[in-house]
mmCIF file of C-alpha atoms and ligand atoms in Angstrom:
data_model
loop_
_atom_site.group_PDB
_atom_site.id
_atom_site.type_symbol
_atom_site.label_atom_id
_atom_site.label_comp_id
_atom_site.label_asym_id
_atom_site.label_seq_id
_atom_site.Cartn_x
_atom_site.Cartn_y
_atom_site.Cartn_z
ATOM 1 C CA MET A 1 1.651 -18.818 3.916
ATOM 2 C CA SER A 2 0.826 -19.724 0.341
ATOM 3 C CA ASN A 3 2.110 -17.284 -2.249
ATOM 4 C CA LYS A 4 -0.640 -17.543 -4.710
ATOM 5 C CA LEU A 5 -4.345 -17.056 -4.900
ATOM 6 C CA GLN A 6 -6.208 -18.156 -7.975
ATOM 7 C CA GLU A 7 -9.748 -17.193 -8.871
ATOM 8 C CA ILE A 8 -10.955 -16.311 -5.402
ATOM 9 C CA ASP A 9 -14.633 -16.960 -5.117
ATOM 10 C CA THR A 10 -15.283 -15.080 -1.902
ATOM 11 C CA LYS A 11 -18.630 -16.779 -1.258
ATOM 12 C CA SER A 12 -17.381 -20.322 -1.466
ATOM 13 C CA ALA A 13 -14.082 -19.417 0.181
ATOM 14 C CA PHE A 14 -15.834 -18.095 3.260
ATOM 15 C CA THR A 15 -19.141 -19.960 3.574
ATOM 16 C CA PRO A 16 -17.684 -22.869 5.574
ATOM 17 C CA PHE A 17 -16.206 -20.496 8.135
ATOM 18 C CA ARG A 18 -18.402 -19.214 10.903
ATOM 19 C CA GLY A 19 -16.069 -17.461 13.290
ATOM 20 C CA ALA A 20 -15.910 -18.890 16.762
ATOM 21 C CA GLY A 21 -14.612 -15.602 18.136
ATOM 22 C CA GLY A 22 -16.252 -12.235 18.421
ATOM 23 C CA LEU A 23 -17.451 -12.405 22.036
ATOM 24 C CA VAL A 24 -18.811 -9.181 23.523
ATOM 25 C CA GLY A 25 -15.935 -7.315 25.170
ATOM 26 C CA ASP A 26 -13.193 -8.808 22.946
ATOM 27 C CA ALA A 27 -10.860 -6.107 21.641
ATOM 28 C CA VAL A 28 -7.757 -5.869 19.476
ATOM 29 C CA HIS A 29 -5.299 -3.162 18.422
ATOM 30 C CA VAL A 30 -3.708 -3.605 14.977
ATOM 31 C CA PHE A 31 -1.023 -1.795 12.960
ATOM 32 C CA ALA A 32 -0.842 -2.030 9.145
ATOM 33 C CA PRO A 33 2.012 -0.561 7.121
ATOM 34 C CA ALA A 34 2.319 2.055 4.412
ATOM 35 C CA THR A 35 3.238 0.769 0.977
ATOM 36 C CA VAL A 36 5.039 1.914 -2.149
ATOM 37 C CA ALA A 37 2.948 0.896 -5.164
ATOM 38 C CA ASN A 38 4.045 0.646 -8.811
ATOM 39 C CA VAL A 39 7.767 0.584 -7.847
ATOM 40 C CA VAL A 40 8.310 2.885 -10.848
ATOM 41 C CA CYS A 41 7.842 0.533 -13.822
ATOM 42 C CA GLY A 42 5.087 -1.776 -12.513
ATOM 43 C CA PHE A 43 1.946 0.356 -12.673
ATOM 44 C CA ASP A 44 -0.818 -1.444 -10.742
ATOM 45 C CA VAL A 45 1.174 -4.697 -10.554
ATOM 46 C CA LEU A 46 4.059 -4.178 -8.104
ATOM 47 C CA GLY A 47 4.249 -2.899 -4.535
ATOM 48 C CA PHE A 48 6.116 -3.347 -1.272
ATOM 49 C CA ALA A 49 5.488 -2.594 2.394
ATOM 50 C CA VAL A 50 7.658 -0.348 4.565
ATOM 51 C CA ASN A 51 8.189 -0.364 8.345
ATOM 52 C CA GLU A 52 6.818 3.108 8.893
ATOM 53 C CA PRO A 53 4.534 4.986 8.710
ATOM 54 C CA GLY A 54 1.331 2.957 9.140
ATOM 55 C CA ASP A 55 -2.202 3.203 10.490
ATOM 56 C CA GLU A 56 -3.755 1.677 13.596
ATOM 57 C CA VAL A 57 -7.224 0.329 14.307
ATOM 58 C CA ILE A 58 -8.676 -0.537 17.697
ATOM 59 C CA MET A 59 -11.721 -2.784 17.316
ATOM 60 C CA ARG A 60 -14.097 -3.904 20.070
ATOM 61 C CA VAL A 61 -16.989 -6.354 19.981
ATOM 62 C CA THR A 62 -20.156 -4.739 21.343
ATOM 63 C CA ASP A 63 -23.590 -6.069 22.242
ATOM 64 C CA LYS A 64 -25.384 -3.921 19.670
ATOM 65 C CA PRO A 65 -25.445 -5.438 16.148
ATOM 66 C CA GLY A 66 -23.868 -3.280 13.444
ATOM 67 C CA ILE A 67 -20.656 -1.278 13.066
ATOM 68 C CA THR A 68 -19.976 2.092 14.652
ATOM 69 C CA ILE A 69 -16.899 4.279 14.273
ATOM 70 C CA SER A 70 -16.438 6.095 17.572
ATOM 71 C CA LYS A 71 -13.214 7.910 16.838
ATOM 72 C CA ILE A 72 -10.853 8.881 14.021
ATOM 73 C CA THR A 73 -7.632 10.714 14.847
ATOM 74 C CA GLY A 74 -4.898 12.147 12.622
ATOM 75 C CA ASP A 75 -7.165 12.901 9.654
ATOM 76 C CA ASP A 76 -7.913 16.601 10.286
ATOM 77 C CA GLY A 77 -11.593 15.737 10.113
ATOM 78 C CA ARG A 78 -11.348 14.537 6.491
ATOM 79 C CA LEU A 79 -12.606 10.974 6.907
ATOM 80 C CA PRO A 80 -16.251 10.011 7.459
ATOM 81 C CA LEU A 81 -17.432 8.558 10.768
ATOM 82 C CA ASP A 82 -20.471 7.199 8.923
ATOM 83 C CA PRO A 83 -19.806 3.428 8.690
ATOM 84 C CA ALA A 84 -21.538 3.280 5.294
ATOM 85 C CA LYS A 85 -18.981 5.730 3.879
ATOM 86 C CA ASN A 86 -15.743 4.722 5.561
ATOM 87 C CA THR A 87 -13.507 2.236 3.709
ATOM 88 C CA VAL A 88 -12.522 0.435 6.923
ATOM 89 C CA SER A 89 -16.073 -0.320 8.068
ATOM 90 C CA VAL A 90 -17.305 -1.065 4.544
ATOM 91 C CA SER A 91 -14.601 -3.664 3.916
ATOM 92 C CA VAL A 92 -15.103 -5.175 7.400
ATOM 93 C CA GLN A 93 -18.847 -5.373 6.702
ATOM 94 C CA HIS A 94 -18.154 -7.245 3.429
ATOM 95 C CA TYR A 95 -16.014 -9.721 5.380
ATOM 96 C CA LEU A 96 -18.696 -10.217 8.050
ATOM 97 C CA ASP A 97 -21.387 -10.718 5.396
ATOM 98 C CA SER A 98 -19.209 -13.309 3.667
ATOM 99 C CA ILE A 99 -18.855 -15.400 6.837
ATOM 100 C CA GLY A 100 -22.496 -15.036 7.834
ATOM 101 C CA ARG A 101 -21.769 -12.897 10.920
ATOM 102 C CA ALA A 102 -23.598 -9.676 10.043
ATOM 103 C CA ASP A 103 -25.242 -10.083 13.481
ATOM 104 C CA ILE A 104 -22.115 -8.999 15.319
ATOM 105 C CA GLY A 105 -21.670 -5.565 16.948
ATOM 106 C CA LEU A 106 -18.372 -3.734 16.434
ATOM 107 C CA ASP A 107 -16.898 -0.424 17.446
ATOM 108 C CA ILE A 108 -13.920 0.917 15.496
ATOM 109 C CA GLU A 109 -11.328 3.541 16.362
ATOM 110 C CA LEU A 110 -9.084 4.554 13.452
ATOM 111 C CA HIS A 111 -5.801 6.280 14.220
ATOM 112 C CA LYS A 112 -4.240 7.735 11.076
ATOM 113 C CA LYS A 113 -0.485 7.870 11.493
ATOM 114 C CA MET A 114 0.263 8.897 7.941
ATOM 115 C CA PRO A 115 -0.870 11.658 5.623
ATOM 116 C CA ILE A 116 -3.954 11.131 3.464
ATOM 117 C CA GLY A 117 -3.419 11.449 -0.308
ATOM 118 C CA SER A 118 0.317 10.916 0.123
ATOM 119 C CA GLY A 119 0.929 8.100 -2.362
ATOM 120 C CA LEU A 120 1.877 5.797 0.516
ATOM 121 C CA GLY A 121 -1.254 3.675 0.489
ATOM 122 C CA SER A 122 -2.965 5.562 3.299
ATOM 123 C CA SER A 123 -6.455 4.158 2.708
ATOM 124 C CA SER A 124 -4.997 0.671 2.182
ATOM 125 C CA ALA A 125 -3.184 0.733 5.514
ATOM 126 C CA SER A 126 -6.415 1.681 7.311
ATOM 127 C CA THR A 127 -8.477 -0.927 5.463
ATOM 128 C CA VAL A 128 -5.948 -3.696 6.028
ATOM 129 C CA ALA A 129 -5.651 -2.787 9.728
ATOM 130 C CA GLY A 130 -9.448 -3.086 10.009
ATOM 131 C CA LEU A 131 -9.588 -6.406 8.182
ATOM 132 C CA TYR A 132 -6.712 -7.872 10.144
ATOM 133 C CA ALA A 133 -8.450 -6.752 13.349
ATOM 134 C CA ILE A 134 -11.731 -8.496 12.489
ATOM 135 C CA LYS A 135 -9.855 -11.604 11.314
ATOM 136 C CA THR A 136 -8.092 -11.689 14.692
ATOM 137 C CA LEU A 137 -11.312 -11.141 16.661
ATOM 138 C CA MET A 138 -13.076 -13.898 14.715
ATOM 139 C CA ARG A 139 -10.130 -16.241 15.342
ATOM 140 C CA ASP A 140 -9.967 -16.796 11.607
ATOM 141 C CA ASP A 141 -6.616 -18.524 11.218
ATOM 142 C CA ARG A 142 -6.734 -18.885 7.464
ATOM 143 C CA ASP A 143 -4.119 -17.292 5.222
ATOM 144 C CA PRO A 144 -4.454 -13.466 5.267
ATOM 145 C CA ILE A 145 -4.482 -13.484 1.468
ATOM 146 C CA ASN A 146 -8.158 -14.425 1.728
ATOM 147 C CA LEU A 147 -8.834 -10.891 2.963
ATOM 148 C CA LEU A 148 -7.538 -9.383 -0.279
ATOM 149 C CA PRO A 149 -10.884 -9.163 -2.147
ATOM 150 C CA PHE A 150 -12.384 -7.231 0.792
ATOM 151 C CA ALA A 151 -9.396 -4.896 0.944
ATOM 152 C CA MET A 152 -9.745 -4.258 -2.804
ATOM 153 C CA LYS A 153 -13.373 -3.244 -2.265
ATOM 154 C CA GLY A 154 -12.122 -0.632 0.204
ATOM 155 C CA GLU A 155 -9.623 0.622 -2.378
ATOM 156 C CA GLU A 156 -12.340 0.843 -5.007
ATOM 157 C CA MET A 157 -14.386 2.976 -2.665
ATOM 158 C CA ALA A 158 -11.424 5.203 -1.751
ATOM 159 C CA CYS A 159 -10.240 6.040 -5.242
ATOM 160 C CA GLY A 160 -12.672 4.609 -7.777
ATOM 161 C CA HIS A 161 -10.553 1.620 -8.808
ATOM 162 C CA GLY A 162 -9.910 -1.660 -7.019
ATOM 163 C CA HIS A 163 -6.189 -2.012 -7.711
ATOM 164 C CA ALA A 164 -4.256 -4.299 -5.347
ATOM 165 C CA ASP A 165 -0.681 -2.981 -5.470
ATOM 166 C CA ASN A 166 -1.075 -1.179 -2.118
ATOM 167 C CA VAL A 167 -3.475 -3.485 -0.294
ATOM 168 C CA ALA A 168 -1.676 -6.738 -1.199
ATOM 169 C CA PRO A 169 1.734 -5.733 0.243
ATOM 170 C CA ALA A 170 0.042 -4.048 3.231
ATOM 171 C CA LEU A 171 -1.755 -7.328 3.915
ATOM 172 C CA LEU A 172 0.978 -9.833 3.089
ATOM 173 C CA GLY A 173 4.101 -7.788 3.796
ATOM 174 C CA GLY A 174 7.167 -7.861 1.566
ATOM 175 C CA PHE A 175 7.370 -7.265 -2.171
ATOM 176 C CA VAL A 176 4.289 -8.355 -4.114
ATOM 177 C CA LEU A 177 3.434 -8.874 -7.780
ATOM 178 C CA ILE A 178 -0.169 -8.820 -8.977
ATOM 179 C CA ARG A 179 0.385 -11.228 -11.869
ATOM 180 C CA SER A 180 -3.257 -11.018 -12.897
ATOM 181 C CA TYR A 181 -6.457 -9.305 -11.757
ATOM 182 C CA GLU A 182 -8.864 -11.585 -13.587
ATOM 183 C CA PRO A 183 -8.439 -14.109 -12.144
ATOM 184 C CA LEU A 184 -6.672 -12.607 -9.158
ATOM 185 C CA ASP A 185 -3.174 -14.101 -8.926
ATOM 186 C CA VAL A 186 -0.776 -12.621 -6.403
ATOM 187 C CA VAL A 187 2.874 -13.625 -6.002
ATOM 188 C CA ARG A 188 5.222 -12.704 -3.163
ATOM 189 C CA LEU A 189 8.668 -11.890 -4.504
ATOM 190 C CA PRO A 190 12.011 -12.236 -2.762
ATOM 191 C CA HIS A 191 14.197 -9.160 -2.325
ATOM 192 C CA PRO A 192 17.724 -8.327 -1.186
ATOM 193 C CA LYS A 193 17.695 -7.898 2.598
ATOM 194 C CA ASP A 194 20.041 -4.927 2.402
ATOM 195 C CA LEU A 195 17.780 -2.849 0.169
ATOM 196 C CA TRP A 196 16.850 0.395 1.959
ATOM 197 C CA CYS A 197 14.078 2.755 1.026
ATOM 198 C CA ALA A 198 14.126 6.536 1.485
ATOM 199 C CA VAL A 199 10.666 8.102 1.252
ATOM 200 C CA VAL A 200 9.867 11.803 1.068
ATOM 201 C CA PHE A 201 6.324 13.115 1.191
ATOM 202 C CA PRO A 202 6.104 16.714 -0.071
ATOM 203 C CA ASP A 203 3.117 18.336 1.552
ATOM 204 C CA VAL A 204 0.991 18.854 -1.563
ATOM 205 C CA ASP A 205 -2.259 17.068 -2.298
ATOM 206 C CA VAL A 206 -2.436 14.562 -5.171
ATOM 207 C CA PRO A 207 -5.652 12.512 -4.928
ATOM 208 C CA THR A 208 -5.200 9.067 -6.499
ATOM 209 C CA ARG A 209 -8.538 9.348 -8.280
ATOM 210 C CA GLU A 210 -7.295 12.424 -10.164
ATOM 211 C CA ALA A 211 -3.782 11.076 -10.677
ATOM 212 C CA ARG A 212 -5.342 8.080 -12.443
ATOM 213 C CA GLN A 213 -7.504 10.224 -14.696
ATOM 214 C CA ILE A 214 -4.547 11.981 -16.332
ATOM 215 C CA ILE A 215 -2.846 8.779 -17.482
ATOM 216 C CA ARG A 216 -2.987 7.879 -21.170
ATOM 217 C CA ASN A 217 -5.316 4.997 -22.026
ATOM 218 C CA LYS A 218 -3.378 3.892 -25.085
ATOM 219 C CA ILE A 219 0.342 3.220 -25.341
ATOM 220 C CA ASN A 220 2.556 2.558 -28.318
ATOM 221 C CA MET A 221 4.445 -0.667 -28.930
ATOM 222 C CA LYS A 222 7.897 0.884 -28.522
ATOM 223 C CA ASP A 223 7.012 2.164 -25.041
ATOM 224 C CA ALA A 224 5.367 -1.150 -24.149
ATOM 225 C CA VAL A 225 8.534 -3.041 -25.090
ATOM 226 C CA THR A 226 10.634 -0.713 -22.918
ATOM 227 C CA GLN A 227 8.223 -1.076 -20.016
ATOM 228 C CA TRP A 228 7.894 -4.849 -19.962
ATOM 229 C CA GLY A 229 11.658 -5.210 -20.373
ATOM 230 C CA ASN A 230 12.051 -3.078 -17.259
ATOM 231 C CA ILE A 231 9.427 -4.969 -15.248
ATOM 232 C CA ALA A 232 11.056 -8.286 -16.142
ATOM 233 C CA GLY A 233 14.467 -6.775 -15.292
ATOM 234 C CA LEU A 234 13.255 -5.562 -11.903
ATOM 235 C CA VAL A 235 11.696 -8.912 -11.007
ATOM 236 C CA SER A 236 14.841 -10.737 -12.180
ATOM 237 C CA GLY A 237 16.973 -8.363 -10.093
ATOM 238 C CA LEU A 238 14.858 -9.130 -7.029
ATOM 239 C CA PHE A 239 15.307 -12.883 -7.524
ATOM 240 C CA MET A 240 19.010 -12.570 -8.328
ATOM 241 C CA GLN A 241 19.640 -10.113 -5.445
ATOM 242 C CA ASP A 242 21.245 -7.903 -8.115
ATOM 243 C CA ILE A 243 20.827 -4.331 -6.921
ATOM 244 C CA ASP A 244 22.414 -2.842 -10.064
ATOM 245 C CA LEU A 245 19.887 -4.666 -12.243
ATOM 246 C CA ILE A 246 17.068 -3.521 -9.933
ATOM 247 C CA GLY A 247 18.284 0.057 -10.249
ATOM 248 C CA ARG A 248 18.654 0.186 -14.022
ATOM 249 C CA SER A 249 15.273 -1.503 -14.528
ATOM 250 C CA MET A 250 13.365 1.085 -12.503
ATOM 251 C CA GLN A 251 12.436 3.356 -15.373
ATOM 252 C CA ASP A 252 8.915 4.238 -16.395
ATOM 253 C CA VAL A 253 8.111 5.595 -19.842
ATOM 254 C CA LEU A 254 4.328 5.310 -19.435
ATOM 255 C CA VAL A 255 3.085 6.938 -16.253
ATOM 256 C CA GLU A 256 5.907 8.974 -14.715
ATOM 257 C CA PRO A 257 6.243 11.421 -17.646
ATOM 258 C CA VAL A 258 2.637 12.509 -16.992
ATOM 259 C CA ARG A 259 2.415 12.256 -13.207
ATOM 260 C CA SER A 260 5.761 13.931 -12.574
ATOM 261 C CA MET A 261 4.028 17.201 -13.446
ATOM 262 C CA LEU A 262 1.999 16.903 -10.225
ATOM 263 C CA ILE A 263 5.114 16.662 -8.058
ATOM 264 C CA PRO A 264 7.170 19.714 -7.104
ATOM 265 C CA ASP A 265 10.577 19.735 -8.854
ATOM 266 C CA PHE A 266 10.417 15.991 -9.523
ATOM 267 C CA TYR A 267 13.377 15.826 -11.918
ATOM 268 C CA LYS A 268 15.571 17.990 -9.687
ATOM 269 C CA MET A 269 14.722 15.680 -6.765
ATOM 270 C CA ARG A 270 15.749 12.714 -8.912
ATOM 271 C CA GLU A 271 19.060 14.403 -9.725
ATOM 272 C CA ILE A 272 19.683 15.066 -6.014
ATOM 273 C CA ALA A 273 18.853 11.478 -5.037
ATOM 274 C CA MET A 274 20.922 9.874 -7.785
ATOM 275 C CA SER A 275 23.938 12.120 -7.207
ATOM 276 C CA ASN A 276 23.824 11.206 -3.517
ATOM 277 C CA GLY A 277 24.078 7.467 -4.021
ATOM 278 C CA ALA A 278 20.523 6.292 -4.799
ATOM 279 C CA VAL A 279 20.152 3.059 -6.743
ATOM 280 C CA SER A 280 16.880 4.295 -8.232
ATOM 281 C CA PHE A 281 14.306 7.036 -7.715
ATOM 282 C CA GLY A 282 10.655 7.473 -8.600
ATOM 283 C CA ILE A 283 7.100 8.291 -7.610
ATOM 284 C CA SER A 284 5.550 6.280 -4.785
ATOM 285 C CA GLY A 285 2.125 5.089 -5.941
ATOM 286 C CA SER A 286 0.244 7.984 -7.479
ATOM 287 C CA GLY A 287 2.396 10.559 -5.635
ATOM 288 C CA PRO A 288 3.213 13.110 -4.391
ATOM 289 C CA SER A 289 5.572 10.965 -2.272
ATOM 290 C CA VAL A 290 8.794 9.973 -3.960
ATOM 291 C CA PHE A 291 11.176 7.225 -2.951
ATOM 292 C CA ALA A 292 14.701 6.034 -3.595
ATOM 293 C CA PHE A 293 16.277 2.634 -3.099
ATOM 294 C CA THR A 294 19.715 2.631 -1.536
ATOM 295 C CA ARG A 295 22.227 0.007 -0.412
ATOM 296 C CA ASP A 296 22.376 1.202 3.195
ATOM 297 C CA GLU A 297 20.598 3.180 5.869
ATOM 298 C CA GLN A 298 23.122 6.007 5.982
ATOM 299 C CA THR A 299 22.677 6.798 2.285
ATOM 300 C CA ALA A 300 18.901 6.630 2.640
ATOM 301 C CA LYS A 301 19.003 9.103 5.541
ATOM 302 C CA ALA A 302 21.345 11.460 3.671
ATOM 303 C CA ILE A 303 19.014 11.443 0.652
ATOM 304 C CA THR A 304 15.915 12.221 2.713
ATOM 305 C CA GLU A 305 17.761 15.131 4.352
ATOM 306 C CA LYS A 306 18.915 16.573 1.016
ATOM 307 C CA LEU A 307 15.470 16.242 -0.535
ATOM 308 C CA GLN A 308 13.809 17.772 2.510
ATOM 309 C CA GLN A 309 16.246 20.701 2.362
ATOM 310 C CA HIS A 310 15.441 21.188 -1.299
ATOM 311 C CA LEU A 311 11.696 21.201 -0.631
ATOM 312 C CA THR A 312 12.141 23.612 2.277
ATOM 313 C CA GLY A 313 13.901 25.933 -0.197
ATOM 314 C CA LEU A 314 10.737 25.770 -2.308
ATOM 315 C CA LYS A 315 8.696 26.540 0.829
ATOM 316 C CA ILE A 316 7.142 23.078 0.765
ATOM 317 C CA GLY A 317 6.961 21.123 4.013
ATOM 318 C CA SER A 318 7.718 17.417 3.949
ATOM 319 C CA ASN A 319 7.799 14.215 5.980
ATOM 320 C CA THR A 320 10.550 11.657 5.538
ATOM 321 C CA TYR A 321 10.791 7.962 6.337
ATOM 322 C CA VAL A 322 13.690 5.521 6.080
ATOM 323 C CA SER A 323 12.982 1.813 6.102
ATOM 324 C CA THR A 324 13.917 -1.611 4.892
ATOM 325 C CA ILE A 325 11.194 -3.633 3.172
ATOM 326 C CA ASN A 326 8.672 -4.790 5.785
ATOM 327 C CA ASP A 327 8.167 -8.526 5.403
ATOM 328 C CA ALA A 328 5.758 -8.828 8.343
ATOM 329 C CA GLY A 329 2.759 -6.827 7.091
ATOM 330 C CA PRO A 330 0.035 -6.115 9.669
ATOM 331 C CA ARG A 331 0.571 -6.957 13.331
ATOM 332 C CA VAL A 332 -1.340 -6.983 16.602
ATOM 333 C CA ILE A 333 -0.088 -4.354 19.045
ATOM 334 C CA PRO A 334 -0.115 -5.808 22.562
ATOM 335 C CA THR A 335 -2.312 -3.815 24.926
HETATM 336 N N1 LIG B 1 -1.215 1.753 -8.819
HETATM 337 C C1 LIG B 1 -1.939 2.830 -8.216
HETATM 338 C C2 LIG B 1 -1.779 4.086 -9.057
HETATM 339 C C3 LIG B 1 -1.379 3.065 -6.838
HETATM 340 O O1 LIG B 1 -0.636 4.355 -9.453
HETATM 341 O O2 LIG B 1 -2.753 4.765 -9.337
HETATM 342 C C4 LIG B 1 -2.005 4.237 -6.148
HETATM 343 O O3 LIG B 1 -2.907 3.840 -5.210
#
């Protein structure tokens, strides 16, 4: 897999490909992972995939041109079945248009296995599962990175902005840097294999669209210097496998001070995580999920338990997940 994509021109990238697959009756079941975007200091430019949770799509080729969504589970009725309004079908339609196969008939089932509005890249996981499913059905063996522009369209529809720090790691797996948006330039980063991630999702709603609106548009030079020092420190720590450097670089003076207000007892949760052995702690994506890096699974589990206990004391329900960084990205589930 190439690491880098420069100036993707989706039309010219896809015109030569006219999928050989997509025969009526073909079907595929795909899983795509949740992601932690921003990674504290890298607003809109850093993200990584986790092993769980994730969303699943079952896609079948039908004999009636056009896309239908026959079933969505796990969403409490919040997501639209209308294919013109659902991010999965819209991004799949963009892909089909780009390869000249708008003639095909598709039926989609979406199985949400993670909370919506959680800060874990819920819409990205669904969109990437859908795109990986159509890529598989069309026997399109090109690098998955070519699906990124379509996934970003889904993200734009879901939250009003086409950022890539959830969709890129969901699609490519691993730890990803969006070096540039214009032109799009995406770099997969190495990471220490023994880095564990403890994720806690407090059951409060923080829509990404709103969490983006409260961020300051202008920043001062002193804060900018702090922030880019930290981003460079984090990326260096990933390359050098230096977990201490990773930990001390994960500080955010730009976004976290504002968004932390949307998260119940954020600073107390940080104190609990750090005093129980976390390497670092912060908001996952736009929240309300929070995450900590640790050096082992046991510490990650202990931190999720302590944070869950704390939230229970505040009468807030929560879900917890413990994972290493998922280098595989989306995968076909054998049927
Ligand atoms: N970078 C995005 C944000 C991730 O923080 O708004 C959320 O989808």
